Coordinates of C-alpha atoms in Angstrom, one line a residue:
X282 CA 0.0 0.0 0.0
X283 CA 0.9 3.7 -0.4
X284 CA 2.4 5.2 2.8
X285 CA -0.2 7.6 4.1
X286 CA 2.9 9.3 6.4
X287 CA 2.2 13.1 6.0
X288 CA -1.5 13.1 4.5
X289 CA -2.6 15.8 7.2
X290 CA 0.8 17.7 6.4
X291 CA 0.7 21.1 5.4
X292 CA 3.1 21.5 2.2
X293 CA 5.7 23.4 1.0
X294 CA 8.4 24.7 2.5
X295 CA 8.7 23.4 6.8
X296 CA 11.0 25.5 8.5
X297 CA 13.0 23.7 11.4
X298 CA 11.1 25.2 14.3
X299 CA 8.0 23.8 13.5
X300 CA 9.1 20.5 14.1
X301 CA 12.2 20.4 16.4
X302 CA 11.0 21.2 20.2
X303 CA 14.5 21.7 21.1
X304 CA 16.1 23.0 18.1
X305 CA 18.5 25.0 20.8
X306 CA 20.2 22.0 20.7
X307 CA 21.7 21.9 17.9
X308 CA 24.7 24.1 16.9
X309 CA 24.9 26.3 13.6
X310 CA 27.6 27.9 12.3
X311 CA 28.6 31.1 14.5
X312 CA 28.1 35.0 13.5
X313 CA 24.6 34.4 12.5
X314 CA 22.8 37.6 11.6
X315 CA 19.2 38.7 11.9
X316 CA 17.1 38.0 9.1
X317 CA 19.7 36.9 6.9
X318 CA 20.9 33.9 8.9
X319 CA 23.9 32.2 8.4
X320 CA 25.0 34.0 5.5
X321 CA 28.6 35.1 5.9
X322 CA 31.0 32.7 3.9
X323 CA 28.4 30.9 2.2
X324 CA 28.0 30.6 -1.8
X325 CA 24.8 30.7 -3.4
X326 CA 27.0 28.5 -6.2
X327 CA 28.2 26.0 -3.8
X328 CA 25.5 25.8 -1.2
X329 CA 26.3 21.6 -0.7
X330 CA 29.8 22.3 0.0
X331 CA 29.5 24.9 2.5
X332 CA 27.1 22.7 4.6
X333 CA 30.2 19.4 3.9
X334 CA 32.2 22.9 5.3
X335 CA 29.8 23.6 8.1
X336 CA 29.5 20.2 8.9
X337 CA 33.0 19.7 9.7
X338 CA 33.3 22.6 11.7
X339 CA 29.7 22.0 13.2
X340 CA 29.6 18.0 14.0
X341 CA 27.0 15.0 12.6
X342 CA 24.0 17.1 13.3
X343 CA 24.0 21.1 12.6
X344 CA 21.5 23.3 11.2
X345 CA 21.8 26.4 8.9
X346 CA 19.4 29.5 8.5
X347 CA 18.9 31.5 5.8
X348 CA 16.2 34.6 4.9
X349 CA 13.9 32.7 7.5
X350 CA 14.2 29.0 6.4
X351 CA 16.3 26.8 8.8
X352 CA 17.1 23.3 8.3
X353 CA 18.8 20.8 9.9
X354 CA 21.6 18.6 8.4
X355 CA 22.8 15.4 9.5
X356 CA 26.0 13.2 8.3
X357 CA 27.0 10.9 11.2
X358 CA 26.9 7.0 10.5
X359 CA 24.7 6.6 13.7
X360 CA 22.2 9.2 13.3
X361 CA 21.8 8.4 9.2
X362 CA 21.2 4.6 10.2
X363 CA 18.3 5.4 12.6
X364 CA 16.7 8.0 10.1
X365 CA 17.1 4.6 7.7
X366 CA 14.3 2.9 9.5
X367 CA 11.6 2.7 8.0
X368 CA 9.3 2.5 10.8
X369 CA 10.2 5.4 12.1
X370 CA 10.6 7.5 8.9
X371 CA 10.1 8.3 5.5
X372 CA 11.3 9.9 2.4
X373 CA 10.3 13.8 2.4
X374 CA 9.8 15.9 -0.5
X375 CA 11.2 19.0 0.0
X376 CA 13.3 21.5 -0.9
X377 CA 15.2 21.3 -4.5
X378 CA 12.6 18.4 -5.1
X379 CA 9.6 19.8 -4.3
X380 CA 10.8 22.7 -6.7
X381 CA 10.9 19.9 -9.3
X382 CA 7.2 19.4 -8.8
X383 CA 6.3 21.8 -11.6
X384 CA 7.3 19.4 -14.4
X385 CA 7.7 16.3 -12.5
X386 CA 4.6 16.3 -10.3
X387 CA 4.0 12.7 -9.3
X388 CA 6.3 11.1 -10.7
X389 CA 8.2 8.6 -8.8
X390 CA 10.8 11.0 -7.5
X391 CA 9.1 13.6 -6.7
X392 CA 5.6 12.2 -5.6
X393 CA 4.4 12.9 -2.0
X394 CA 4.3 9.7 -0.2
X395 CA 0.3 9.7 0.2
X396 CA -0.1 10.2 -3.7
X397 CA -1.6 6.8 -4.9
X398 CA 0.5 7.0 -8.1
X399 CA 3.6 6.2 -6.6
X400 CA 2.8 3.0 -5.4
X401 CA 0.7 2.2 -8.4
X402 CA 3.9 3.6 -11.0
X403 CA 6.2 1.4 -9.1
X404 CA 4.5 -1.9 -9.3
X405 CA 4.0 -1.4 -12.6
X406 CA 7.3 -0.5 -13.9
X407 CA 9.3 -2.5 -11.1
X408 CA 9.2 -6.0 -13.4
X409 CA 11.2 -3.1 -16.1
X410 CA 14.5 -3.6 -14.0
X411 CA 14.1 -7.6 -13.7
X412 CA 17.2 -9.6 -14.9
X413 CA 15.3 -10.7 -17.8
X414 CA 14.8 -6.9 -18.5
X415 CA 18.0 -5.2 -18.3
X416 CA 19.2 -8.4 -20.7
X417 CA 17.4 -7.4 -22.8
X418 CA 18.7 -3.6 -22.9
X419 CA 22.5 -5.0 -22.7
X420 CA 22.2 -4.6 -26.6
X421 CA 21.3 -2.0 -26.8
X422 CA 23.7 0.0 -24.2
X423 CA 26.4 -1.8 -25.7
X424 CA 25.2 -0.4 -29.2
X425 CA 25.4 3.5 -27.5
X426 CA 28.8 3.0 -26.1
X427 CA 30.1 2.4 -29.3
X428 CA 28.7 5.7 -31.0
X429 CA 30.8 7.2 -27.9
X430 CA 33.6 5.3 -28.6
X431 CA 33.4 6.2 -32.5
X432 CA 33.7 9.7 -31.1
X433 CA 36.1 9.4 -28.9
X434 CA 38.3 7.9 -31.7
X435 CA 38.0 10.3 -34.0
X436 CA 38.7 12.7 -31.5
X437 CA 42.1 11.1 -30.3
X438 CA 43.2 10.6 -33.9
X439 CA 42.5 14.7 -34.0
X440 CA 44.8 15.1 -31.0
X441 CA 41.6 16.6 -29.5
X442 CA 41.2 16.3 -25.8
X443 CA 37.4 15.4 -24.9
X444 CA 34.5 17.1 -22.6
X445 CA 34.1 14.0 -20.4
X446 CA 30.5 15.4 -18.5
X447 CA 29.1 16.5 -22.2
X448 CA 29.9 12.8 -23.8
X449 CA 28.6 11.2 -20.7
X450 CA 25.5 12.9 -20.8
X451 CA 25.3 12.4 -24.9
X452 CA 25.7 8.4 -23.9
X453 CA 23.6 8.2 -20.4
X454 CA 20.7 10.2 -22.4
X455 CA 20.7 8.2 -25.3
X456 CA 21.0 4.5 -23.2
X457 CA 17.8 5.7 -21.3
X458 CA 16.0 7.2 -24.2
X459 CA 16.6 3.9 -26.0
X460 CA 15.8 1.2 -23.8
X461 CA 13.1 2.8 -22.0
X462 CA 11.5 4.4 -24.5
X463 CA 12.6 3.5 -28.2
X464 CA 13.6 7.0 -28.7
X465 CA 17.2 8.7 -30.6
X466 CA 17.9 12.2 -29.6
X467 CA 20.8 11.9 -32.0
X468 CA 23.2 13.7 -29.6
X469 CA 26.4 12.2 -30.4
X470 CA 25.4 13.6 -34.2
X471 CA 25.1 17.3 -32.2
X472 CA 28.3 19.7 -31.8
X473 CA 25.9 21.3 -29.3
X474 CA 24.0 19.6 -26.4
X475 CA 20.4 18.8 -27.2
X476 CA 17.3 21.1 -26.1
X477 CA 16.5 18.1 -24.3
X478 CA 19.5 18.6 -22.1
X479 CA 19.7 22.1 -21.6
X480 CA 16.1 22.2 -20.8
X481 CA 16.8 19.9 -18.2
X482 CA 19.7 21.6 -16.8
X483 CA 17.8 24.7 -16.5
X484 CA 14.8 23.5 -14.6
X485 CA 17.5 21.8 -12.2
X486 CA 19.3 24.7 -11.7
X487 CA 16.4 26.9 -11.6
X488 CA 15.2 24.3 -8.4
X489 CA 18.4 25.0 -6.7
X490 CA 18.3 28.9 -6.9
X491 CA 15.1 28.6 -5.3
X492 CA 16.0 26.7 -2.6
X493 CA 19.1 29.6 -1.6
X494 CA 16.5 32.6 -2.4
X495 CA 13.9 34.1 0.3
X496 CA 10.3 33.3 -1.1
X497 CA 9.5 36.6 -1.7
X498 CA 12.1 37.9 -3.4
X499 CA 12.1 34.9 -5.5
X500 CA 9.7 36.0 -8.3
X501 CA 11.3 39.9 -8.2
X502 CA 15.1 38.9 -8.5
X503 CA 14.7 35.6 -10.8
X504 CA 12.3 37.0 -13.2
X505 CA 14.0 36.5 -16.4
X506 CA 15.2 33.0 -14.7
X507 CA 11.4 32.4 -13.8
X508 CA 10.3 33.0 -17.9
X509 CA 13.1 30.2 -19.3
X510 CA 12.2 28.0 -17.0
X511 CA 8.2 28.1 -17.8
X512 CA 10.0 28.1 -21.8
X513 CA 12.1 24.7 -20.4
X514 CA 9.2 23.3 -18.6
X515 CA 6.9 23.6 -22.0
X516 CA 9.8 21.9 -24.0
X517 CA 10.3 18.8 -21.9
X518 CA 6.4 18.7 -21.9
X519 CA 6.3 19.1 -25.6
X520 CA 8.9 16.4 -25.9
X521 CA 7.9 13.6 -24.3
X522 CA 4.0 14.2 -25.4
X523 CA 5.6 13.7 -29.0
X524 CA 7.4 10.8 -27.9
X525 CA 4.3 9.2 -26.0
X526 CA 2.3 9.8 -29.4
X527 CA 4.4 8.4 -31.7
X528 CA 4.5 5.0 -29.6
X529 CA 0.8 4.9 -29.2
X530 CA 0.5 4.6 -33.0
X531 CA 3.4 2.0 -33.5
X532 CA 3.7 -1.6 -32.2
X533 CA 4.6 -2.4 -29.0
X534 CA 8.7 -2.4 -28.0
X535 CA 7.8 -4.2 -24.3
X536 CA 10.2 -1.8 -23.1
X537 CA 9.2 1.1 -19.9
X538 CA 7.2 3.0 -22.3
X539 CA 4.8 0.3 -23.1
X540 CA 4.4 -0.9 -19.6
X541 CA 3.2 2.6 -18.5
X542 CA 0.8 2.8 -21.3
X543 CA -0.5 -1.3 -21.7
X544 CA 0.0 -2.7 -18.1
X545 CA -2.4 -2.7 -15.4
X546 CA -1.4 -3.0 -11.8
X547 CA -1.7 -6.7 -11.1
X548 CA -3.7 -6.6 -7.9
X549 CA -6.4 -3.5 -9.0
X550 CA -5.9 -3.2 -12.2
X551 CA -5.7 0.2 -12.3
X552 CA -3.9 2.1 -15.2
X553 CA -1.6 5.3 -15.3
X554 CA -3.2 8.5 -16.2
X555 CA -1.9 9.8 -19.5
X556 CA -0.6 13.1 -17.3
X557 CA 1.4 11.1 -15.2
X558 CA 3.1 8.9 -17.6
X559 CA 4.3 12.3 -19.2
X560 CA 5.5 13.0 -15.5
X561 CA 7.2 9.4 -15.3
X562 CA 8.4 9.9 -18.5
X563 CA 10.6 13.0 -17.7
X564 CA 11.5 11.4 -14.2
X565 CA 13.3 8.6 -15.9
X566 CA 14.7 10.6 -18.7
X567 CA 16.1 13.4 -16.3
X568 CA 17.2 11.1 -13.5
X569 CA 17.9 8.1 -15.3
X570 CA 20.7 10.3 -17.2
X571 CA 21.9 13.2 -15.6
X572 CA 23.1 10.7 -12.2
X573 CA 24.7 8.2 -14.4
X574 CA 26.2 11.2 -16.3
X575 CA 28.1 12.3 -13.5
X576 CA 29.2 8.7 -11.9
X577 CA 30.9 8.0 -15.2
X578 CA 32.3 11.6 -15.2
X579 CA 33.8 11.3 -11.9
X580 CA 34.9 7.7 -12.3
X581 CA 37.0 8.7 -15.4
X582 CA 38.2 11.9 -13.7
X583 CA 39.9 9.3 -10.4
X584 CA 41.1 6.8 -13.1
X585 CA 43.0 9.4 -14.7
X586 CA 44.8 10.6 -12.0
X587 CA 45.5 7.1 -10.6
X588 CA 47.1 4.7 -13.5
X589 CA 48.0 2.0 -11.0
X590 CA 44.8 2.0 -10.2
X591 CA 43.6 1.9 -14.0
X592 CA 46.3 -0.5 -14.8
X593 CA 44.8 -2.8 -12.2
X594 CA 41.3 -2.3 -13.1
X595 CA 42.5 -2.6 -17.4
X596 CA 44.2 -6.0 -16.6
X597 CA 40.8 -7.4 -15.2
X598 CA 38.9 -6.6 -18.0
X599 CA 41.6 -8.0 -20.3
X600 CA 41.3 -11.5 -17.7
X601 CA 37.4 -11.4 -17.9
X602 CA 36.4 -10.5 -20.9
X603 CA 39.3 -11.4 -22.8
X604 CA 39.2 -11.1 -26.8
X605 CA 35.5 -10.7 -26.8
X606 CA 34.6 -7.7 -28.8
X607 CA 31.3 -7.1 -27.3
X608 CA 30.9 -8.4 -23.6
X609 CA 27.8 -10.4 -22.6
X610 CA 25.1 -9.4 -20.1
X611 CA 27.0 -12.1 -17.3
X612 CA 30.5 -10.3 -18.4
X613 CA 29.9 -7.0 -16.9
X614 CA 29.0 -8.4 -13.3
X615 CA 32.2 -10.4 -13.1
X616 CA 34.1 -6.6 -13.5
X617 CA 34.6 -6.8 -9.7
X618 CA 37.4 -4.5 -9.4
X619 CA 36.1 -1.7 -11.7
X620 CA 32.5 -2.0 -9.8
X621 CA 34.6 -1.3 -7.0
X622 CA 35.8 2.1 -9.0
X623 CA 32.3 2.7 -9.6
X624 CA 31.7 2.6 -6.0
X625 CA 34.3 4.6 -4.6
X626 CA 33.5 7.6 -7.2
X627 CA 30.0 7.4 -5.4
X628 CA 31.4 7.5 -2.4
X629 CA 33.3 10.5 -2.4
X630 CA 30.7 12.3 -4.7
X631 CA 27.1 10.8 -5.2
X632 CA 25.9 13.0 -8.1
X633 CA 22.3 12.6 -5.7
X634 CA 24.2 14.5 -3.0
X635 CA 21.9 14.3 -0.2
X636 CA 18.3 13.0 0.9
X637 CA 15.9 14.3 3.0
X638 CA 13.6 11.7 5.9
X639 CA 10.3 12.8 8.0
X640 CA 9.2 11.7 10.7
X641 CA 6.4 9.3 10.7
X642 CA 5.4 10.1 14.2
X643 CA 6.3 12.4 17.3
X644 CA 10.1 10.1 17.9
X645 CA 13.6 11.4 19.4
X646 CA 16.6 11.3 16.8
X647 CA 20.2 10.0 18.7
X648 CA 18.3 9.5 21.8
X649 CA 18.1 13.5 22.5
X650 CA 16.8 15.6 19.9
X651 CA 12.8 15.2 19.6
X652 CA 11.4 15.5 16.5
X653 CA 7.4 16.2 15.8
X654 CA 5.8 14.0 13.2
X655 CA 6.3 15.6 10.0
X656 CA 9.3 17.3 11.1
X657 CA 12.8 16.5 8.8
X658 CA 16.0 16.8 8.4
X659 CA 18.7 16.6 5.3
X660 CA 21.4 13.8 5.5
X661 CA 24.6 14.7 3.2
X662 CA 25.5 11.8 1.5
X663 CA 28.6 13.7 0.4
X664 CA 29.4 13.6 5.0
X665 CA 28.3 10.4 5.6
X666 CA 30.2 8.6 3.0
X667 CA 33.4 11.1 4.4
X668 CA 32.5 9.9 8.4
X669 CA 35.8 9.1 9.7
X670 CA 34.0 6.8 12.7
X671 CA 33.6 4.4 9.4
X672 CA 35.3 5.1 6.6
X673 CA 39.0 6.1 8.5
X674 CA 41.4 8.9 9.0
X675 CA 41.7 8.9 5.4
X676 CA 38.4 9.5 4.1
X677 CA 39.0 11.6 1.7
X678 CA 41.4 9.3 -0.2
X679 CA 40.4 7.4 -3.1
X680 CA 40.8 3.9 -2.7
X681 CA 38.2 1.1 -4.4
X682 CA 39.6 -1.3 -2.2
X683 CA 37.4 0.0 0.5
X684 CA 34.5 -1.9 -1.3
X685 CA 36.4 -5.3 -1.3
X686 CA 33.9 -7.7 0.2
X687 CA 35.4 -8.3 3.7
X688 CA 35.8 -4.0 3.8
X689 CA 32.4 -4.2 3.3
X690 CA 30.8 -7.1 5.8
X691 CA 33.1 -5.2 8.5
X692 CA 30.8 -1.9 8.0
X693 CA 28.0 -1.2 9.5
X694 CA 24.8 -1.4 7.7
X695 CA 23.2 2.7 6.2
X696 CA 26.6 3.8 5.5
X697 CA 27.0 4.2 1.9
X698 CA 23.4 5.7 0.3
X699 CA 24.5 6.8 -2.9
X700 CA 21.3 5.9 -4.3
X701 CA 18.7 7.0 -1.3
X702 CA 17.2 4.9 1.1
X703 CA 14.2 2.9 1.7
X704 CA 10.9 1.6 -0.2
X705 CA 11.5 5.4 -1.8
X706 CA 15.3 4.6 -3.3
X707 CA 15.9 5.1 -7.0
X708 CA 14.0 2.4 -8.8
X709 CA 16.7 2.1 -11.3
X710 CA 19.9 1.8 -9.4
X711 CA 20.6 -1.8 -11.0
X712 CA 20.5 0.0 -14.8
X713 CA 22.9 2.6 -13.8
X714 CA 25.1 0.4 -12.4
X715 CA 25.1 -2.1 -15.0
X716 CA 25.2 0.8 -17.5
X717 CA 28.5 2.2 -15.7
X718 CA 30.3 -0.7 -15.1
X719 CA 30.1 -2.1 -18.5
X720 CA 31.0 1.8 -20.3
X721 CA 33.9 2.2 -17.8
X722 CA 35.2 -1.7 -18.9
X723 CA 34.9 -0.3 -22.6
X724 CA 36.6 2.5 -22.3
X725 CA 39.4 1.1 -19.9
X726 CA 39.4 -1.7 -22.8
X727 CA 40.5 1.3 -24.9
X728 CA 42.4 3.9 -24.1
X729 CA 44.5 5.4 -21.4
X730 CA 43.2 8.4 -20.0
X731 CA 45.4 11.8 -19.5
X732 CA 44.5 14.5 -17.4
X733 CA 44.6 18.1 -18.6
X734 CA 47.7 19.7 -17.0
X735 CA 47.3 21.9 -13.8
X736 CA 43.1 20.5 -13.8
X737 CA 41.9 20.4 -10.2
X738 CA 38.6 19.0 -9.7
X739 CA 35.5 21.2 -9.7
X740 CA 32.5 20.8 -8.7
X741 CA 29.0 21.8 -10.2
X742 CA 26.4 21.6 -8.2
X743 CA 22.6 21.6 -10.0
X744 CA 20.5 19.8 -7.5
X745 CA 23.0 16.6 -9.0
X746 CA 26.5 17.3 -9.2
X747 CA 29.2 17.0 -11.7
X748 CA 33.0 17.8 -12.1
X749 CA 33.1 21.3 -13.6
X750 CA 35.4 21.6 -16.8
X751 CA 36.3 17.9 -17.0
X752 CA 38.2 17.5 -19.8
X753 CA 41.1 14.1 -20.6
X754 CA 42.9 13.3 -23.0
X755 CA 43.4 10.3 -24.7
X756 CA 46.2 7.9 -25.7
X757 CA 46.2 4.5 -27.8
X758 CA 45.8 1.3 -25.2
X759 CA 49.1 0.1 -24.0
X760 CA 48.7 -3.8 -22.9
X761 CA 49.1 -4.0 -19.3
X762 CA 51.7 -6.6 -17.6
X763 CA 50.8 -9.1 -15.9
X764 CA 52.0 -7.7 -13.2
X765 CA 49.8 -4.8 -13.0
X766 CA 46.9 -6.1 -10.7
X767 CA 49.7 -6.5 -8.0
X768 CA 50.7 -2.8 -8.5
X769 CA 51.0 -1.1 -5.5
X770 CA 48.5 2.0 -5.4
X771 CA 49.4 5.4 -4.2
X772 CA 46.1 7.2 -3.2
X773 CA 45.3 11.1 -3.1
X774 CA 42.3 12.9 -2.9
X775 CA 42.3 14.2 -5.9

């Protein structure tokens, strides 16, 4: 059944106060002024890494205030575990994702947890990431990985460096677009992104610049910003209703698209309105891209700057895949060590950087602070996958042996959430994982990858977060010894 935590609940924005009896409690960053709040060295560009900044000063519960709206953070192991339960709480819409409502409305990711189509959207389209399922879209990512790679070719044999975020996008959009919905956008035929994309950036950067703004001066100072995004909004609408059309008049591909639109739910056989397939339609093609997008993009960026690392992970792929030109579904899975890559990118940056929990009923967080039903609190993933009580003194290395399998059984359970938590965690973590590992294989396959001299990692934030300026270049494979899985690693932050 649907949970029914919050139906009474007025929505919108919640400041902190209305939920936390003893907000006194809990510390915030000093020199907070009236009104304004906790404005001095904060970034309305960066506003996820000044709370990681805050949160190191402040400790694994801190809150922030800002023209009015307070909210409290939390990054601690402990804390995140018991905001895990889902007894206790439950997925919150709020914030940058509430601002997503507009367009996405109740869609899986941004639906209210009392709205019936969530549950009813997810039974449906859960038997769409089965094994037998994402077999049958292996083809098919296998076939957009090598338009990339077609690219990226031509592009080395130009002595041209590549955009690594841009290509990823080009490849994560099309994979999505293809097997879920039988669709070419053409990008990797595009010199410049497709409206599809920049649309979608701007209505997720447009939700962040709301969430840094006070309400009222919203609709005065982001004007102009307001227009475009109505202009993106229509486009994306416009797009997928096109998309939806031409499939309604065409036989059936048995891919996501035709489950929303022929499948009834298998206990009341009730359908999806046509409005909110449009809105699932736009979840999937927004989030099923733009998360992956950045994974691969940071993935690639660590590999570059650690070739023992590479080498290690290039000699398994040689070992497991061996001469085979195009890996099998059962091939990517066995890609242990590169997984483990994976992994460790979305460690140190989960392009979904943070999630929010509510309160199911009137409960005390740790033990000491009380929290009202309804009331919530943010956990940065970006702090709890840095928490030295669990991850070590060097946390902020880069190391993909921290997901070995004994480095994993000796953590406790709610520690690494790069994908949410919960009955309300992305629906499609399998795909994106089976997407990334087998891209990062084929590319490792490949090439070897060259940073740009004197690049330091940047980081975009946009509700999801990418590296900023991410460009590599790109040299002929070089066979690896045999030797190279035993190559000792030397491990940075950067």
């Amino acid at each position: 059944m649907a949970e029914t935590t919050g139906a009474t609940l007025p929505k919108g924005f919640r400041s902190a106060e209305l939920g936390w009896p003893e907000l006194h409690r809990i510390p915030h960053p000093p020199h907070r002024i009236p009104v304004l709040g906790d404005v001095i060295g904060s970034n309305v560009r960066s506003p996820l890494q000044d709370s990681m900044r805050f949160g190191r000063q402040l400790g694994p519960i801190f809150r922030r205030r800002a023209f009015g709206k307070e909210i409290v953070f939390v990054w601690g192991a402990d804390l995140a575990a018991e905001l895990a339960d889902e007894a206790r709480f439950a997925k919150h819409v709020g914030l940058g994702v509430a601002n997503l409502r507009p367009v996405a409305g109740d869609g899986l990711f941004t639906a209210y947890n009392h709205e019936p189509n969530w549950q009813l959207a997810h039974d449906v389209l859960a038997p769409g990431f089965s094994r037998e399922a994402m077999e049958g879209y292996h083809p098919m990512m296998l076939a957009v990985a090598e338009r990339l790679t077609d690219r990226w070719d031509a592009e080395r044999a130009a002595g041209r460096a590549v955009d690594v975020p841009a290509d990823m996008t080009k490849l994560t959009l099309e994979t999505i677009a293809r097997t879920g919905f039988g669709h070419d956008f053409g990008s990797f035929e595009r010199s410049r992104p497709h409206p599809f994309v920049t649309a979608m950036v701007g209505t997720l950067t447009y939700a962040q610049r709301l969430n840094v703004l006070p309400a009222p001066l919203a609709p005065v100072v982001l004007r102009g910003a307001t227009r475009r995004n109505a202009a993106d909004m229509a486009y994306l609408n416009r797009t997928v209703d096109a998309l939806v059309a031409a499939r309604r008049g065409s036989t059936g591909e048995g891919d996501l698209l035709d489950r929303m639109l022929e499948t009834a739910h298998p206990e009341t056989g009730e359908r999806l309105t046509p409005e909110n397939i449009r809105r699932q339609v736009i979840t999937f093609l927004v989030a099923g891209h733009e998360t992956t997008s950045g994974a691969l993009s940071f993935a690639l960026h660590y590999l570059s700057r650690h070739p023992g690392i590479a080498a290690r992970a290039r000699a398994e792929v040689d070992r497991v895949w061996g001469d085979t030109p195009r890996p099998g579904y059962d091939q990517v899975a066995k890609l242990r060590y590169v997984r483990r890559i994976l992994d460790e990118s979305l460690r140190l940056w989960p392009t979904a950087p943070a999630f929010a929990r509510e309160a199911r009923e009137d409960t005390v967080l740790g033990g000491v602070h009380p929290m009202r039903r309804g009331a919530w609190t943010l956990v940065l993933t970006t702090m709890l996958h840095r928490d030295p009580d669990v991850w070590g003194a060097d946390a902020e290395a880069f190391d993909p042996d921290r997901f070995d399998a004994r480095a994993v059984r000796s953590r406790p359970g709610h520690t690494f959430k790069p994908f949410g938590t919960g009955a309300r965690a992305c629906i499609g973590r399998q795909f994106a994982l089976h997407e990334a590992t087998l891209v990062l294989g084929l590319l490792l396959r490949r090439y070897e990858l060259r940073p740009e001299p004197g690049y330091r990692l940047r980081i975009a934030e946009r509700l999801t977060l990418m590296p900023e300026g991410l460009r590599l270049h790109l040299d002929e494979r070089v066979p690896a010894p045999d030797s190279a899985r035993d190559r000792p690693v030397i491990r940075s932050a950067d």
